[in-house]
């Protein structure tokens, strides 16, 4: 067995939902570098175009698409456009999400509109993009890969007004196991990464607070927050033949944070 070749994605087509974002665009570049043809889809067209340009610079084909992934019709349109362009779809990565730092409320007062927004952004986006992609994979009958982005917040509470986000990420981890169980018969594996704080614009305000950052970093055995490049190797692993017998797993990428709890 050529172990390095088993990590290659030549001939595969990858759809990165939220691929215009900080983490999504790093993942899109990594999948392209590993040989996949990539489609990035984002509600922000300029972000999608910029990410696609980075993937092309890395030497891969990339399609930039825009749309609201929380809407079934738009997710379907995006998947149809990918299949029309590339002929098939093998990998979906769900990188729409976040928002927690913008709606911090005490748990007993957590407002319904903020709750619904976080659920839509994180959980519904993951559900809708995955359903559209997996319907296509099941129809084609050649298996596939679903990769979700959960968070250490799926398992660890945080004393900072995060009720809706922890609930959404907990649900994403549960769905990862549920989908893995249901879709194994179609040759589709489903796994997730669960990062701690990653240095991105989403969390810039929180990480910009020296007391918050010091408290966080002090609890991380490897002594720092994550970088987007810390995440991409695991995604390529889950996307590739090297993880053929791995499904329903949630891989902490957290510098050892959850190992201490
Ligand atoms: N940044 C972190 O510290 C961190 C840590 C753990 C997990 N995560 C998770 O990683 C994922 C990506 O986070 P990020 O930091 O890259 O965020 P980001 O905001 O940079 O990226 C999210 C992207 O999704 C797009 N988007 C938002 N709503 C959309 C919609 N309805 N349809 C289509 N696109 C939409 C945005 O335009 C953006 O480009 C999220 O699920 C987040 O919860 C982030």
mmCIF file of C-alpha atoms and ligand atoms in Angstrom, residues 17-25 41-45 47-48 66-71 74 78 94-100 102 117 120-122 125-126 149-153 165 169 172 193-203 207 226 228 231, ligand 1:
data_model
loop_
_atom_site.group_PDB
_atom_site.id
_atom_site.type_symbol
_atom_site.label_atom_id
_atom_site.label_comp_id
_atom_site.label_asym_id
_atom_site.label_seq_id
_atom_site.Cartn_x
_atom_site.Cartn_y
_atom_site.Cartn_z
ATOM 1 C CA UNK A 17 -20.031 25.074 2.279
ATOM 2 C CA UNK A 18 -18.962 28.390 3.814
ATOM 3 C CA UNK A 19 -15.776 28.080 1.796
ATOM 4 C CA UNK A 20 -15.360 31.858 1.743
ATOM 5 C CA UNK A 21 -14.739 31.930 5.498
ATOM 6 C CA UNK A 22 -11.492 31.824 7.432
ATOM 7 C CA UNK A 23 -11.586 28.092 8.156
ATOM 8 C CA UNK A 24 -13.541 27.104 5.030
ATOM 9 C CA UNK A 25 -11.097 28.809 2.669
ATOM 10 C CA UNK A 41 -20.092 28.247 -1.770
ATOM 11 C CA UNK A 42 -20.757 31.183 0.480
ATOM 12 C CA UNK A 43 -23.501 33.711 1.130
ATOM 13 C CA UNK A 44 -20.847 36.353 0.513
ATOM 14 C CA UNK A 45 -19.983 36.179 -3.176
ATOM 15 C CA UNK A 47 -15.522 35.872 -0.122
ATOM 16 C CA UNK A 48 -16.316 32.892 -2.335
ATOM 17 C CA UNK A 66 -22.946 32.092 -3.855
ATOM 18 C CA UNK A 67 -26.133 31.359 -1.972
ATOM 19 C CA UNK A 68 -27.794 31.039 1.402
ATOM 20 C CA UNK A 69 -27.013 27.491 2.501
ATOM 21 C CA UNK A 70 -29.778 27.547 5.134
ATOM 22 C CA UNK A 71 -32.348 27.458 2.292
ATOM 23 C CA UNK A 74 -30.290 27.411 -2.753
ATOM 24 C CA UNK A 78 -25.421 24.872 -5.570
ATOM 25 C CA UNK A 94 -19.685 22.104 6.390
ATOM 26 C CA UNK A 95 -17.834 25.297 7.311
ATOM 27 C CA UNK A 96 -20.749 27.720 7.715
ATOM 28 C CA UNK A 97 -21.190 28.649 11.361
ATOM 29 C CA UNK A 98 -19.879 30.582 14.323
ATOM 30 C CA UNK A 99 -21.489 33.776 15.520
ATOM 31 C CA UNK A 100 -21.306 32.874 19.214
ATOM 32 C CA UNK A 102 -21.806 38.249 18.790
ATOM 33 C CA UNK A 117 -29.988 32.774 14.563
ATOM 34 C CA UNK A 120 -29.794 28.498 11.727
ATOM 35 C CA UNK A 121 -26.199 29.543 11.121
ATOM 36 C CA UNK A 122 -24.599 26.447 12.638
ATOM 37 C CA UNK A 125 -26.673 25.190 7.482
ATOM 38 C CA UNK A 126 -24.990 21.852 8.243
ATOM 39 C CA UNK A 149 -17.143 21.321 12.040
ATOM 40 C CA UNK A 150 -18.165 20.888 15.614
ATOM 41 C CA UNK A 151 -16.256 22.515 18.488
ATOM 42 C CA UNK A 152 -14.832 21.692 21.899
ATOM 43 C CA UNK A 153 -17.981 23.568 22.988
ATOM 44 C CA UNK A 165 -23.681 27.756 20.340
ATOM 45 C CA UNK A 169 -22.393 22.183 18.226
ATOM 46 C CA UNK A 172 -23.730 18.661 15.113
ATOM 47 C CA UNK A 193 -13.385 18.096 13.692
ATOM 48 C CA UNK A 194 -13.861 19.846 17.026
ATOM 49 C CA UNK A 195 -11.448 22.746 17.369
ATOM 50 C CA UNK A 196 -10.898 25.016 20.330
ATOM 51 C CA UNK A 197 -10.517 28.732 19.581
ATOM 52 C CA UNK A 198 -8.888 29.277 16.191
ATOM 53 C CA UNK A 199 -7.306 32.631 15.436
ATOM 54 C CA UNK A 200 -9.881 33.997 12.948
ATOM 55 C CA UNK A 201 -11.904 37.211 12.605
ATOM 56 C CA UNK A 202 -14.906 35.411 14.223
ATOM 57 C CA UNK A 203 -13.159 35.302 17.599
ATOM 58 C CA UNK A 207 -8.953 36.790 21.736
ATOM 59 C CA UNK A 226 -5.337 27.149 17.027
ATOM 60 C CA UNK A 228 -6.514 27.513 10.478
ATOM 61 C CA UNK A 231 -7.255 21.968 11.045
HETATM 62 N N1 LIG B 1 -12.978 30.392 14.660
HETATM 63 C C1 LIG B 1 -12.986 29.590 15.714
HETATM 64 O O1 LIG B 1 -12.385 29.834 16.763
HETATM 65 C C2 LIG B 1 -13.765 28.307 15.653
HETATM 66 C C3 LIG B 1 -13.551 27.333 16.639
HETATM 67 C C4 LIG B 1 -14.286 26.148 16.587
HETATM 68 C C5 LIG B 1 -15.185 25.943 15.561
HETATM 69 N N2 LIG B 1 -15.353 26.917 14.622
HETATM 70 C C6 LIG B 1 -16.337 26.678 13.579
HETATM 71 O O2 LIG B 1 -15.729 26.701 12.311
HETATM 72 C C7 LIG B 1 -16.682 27.110 11.338
HETATM 73 C C8 LIG B 1 -16.110 28.232 10.479
HETATM 74 O O3 LIG B 1 -15.763 29.308 11.322
HETATM 75 P P1 LIG B 1 -14.902 30.559 10.797
HETATM 76 O O4 LIG B 1 -14.159 31.082 11.954
HETATM 77 O O5 LIG B 1 -14.183 30.171 9.557
HETATM 78 O O6 LIG B 1 -16.082 31.571 10.458
HETATM 79 P P2 LIG B 1 -16.207 32.590 9.221
HETATM 80 O O7 LIG B 1 -17.279 33.559 9.598
HETATM 81 O O8 LIG B 1 -14.883 33.116 8.825
HETATM 82 O O9 LIG B 1 -16.758 31.648 8.060
HETATM 83 C C9 LIG B 1 -18.098 31.308 7.912
HETATM 84 C C10 LIG B 1 -18.496 31.568 6.462
HETATM 85 O O10 LIG B 1 -19.856 31.157 6.305
HETATM 86 C C11 LIG B 1 -20.503 32.105 5.470
HETATM 87 N N3 LIG B 1 -21.946 32.046 5.729
HETATM 88 C C12 LIG B 1 -22.622 32.536 6.795
HETATM 89 N N4 LIG B 1 -23.930 32.276 6.672
HETATM 90 C C13 LIG B 1 -24.089 31.606 5.508
HETATM 91 C C14 LIG B 1 -25.208 31.076 4.826
HETATM 92 N N5 LIG B 1 -26.443 31.159 5.343
HETATM 93 N N6 LIG B 1 -25.005 30.468 3.643
HETATM 94 C C15 LIG B 1 -23.766 30.377 3.107
HETATM 95 N N7 LIG B 1 -22.658 30.867 3.705
HETATM 96 C C16 LIG B 1 -22.809 31.458 4.888
HETATM 97 C C17 LIG B 1 -19.891 33.446 5.848
HETATM 98 O O11 LIG B 1 -20.065 34.408 4.830
HETATM 99 C C18 LIG B 1 -18.438 33.052 6.079
HETATM 100 O O12 LIG B 1 -17.654 33.218 4.899
HETATM 101 C C19 LIG B 1 -17.943 27.484 12.133
HETATM 102 O O13 LIG B 1 -18.808 26.374 12.181
HETATM 103 C C20 LIG B 1 -17.412 27.741 13.517
HETATM 104 O O14 LIG B 1 -18.384 27.548 14.512
HETATM 105 C C21 LIG B 1 -14.663 28.082 14.631
#
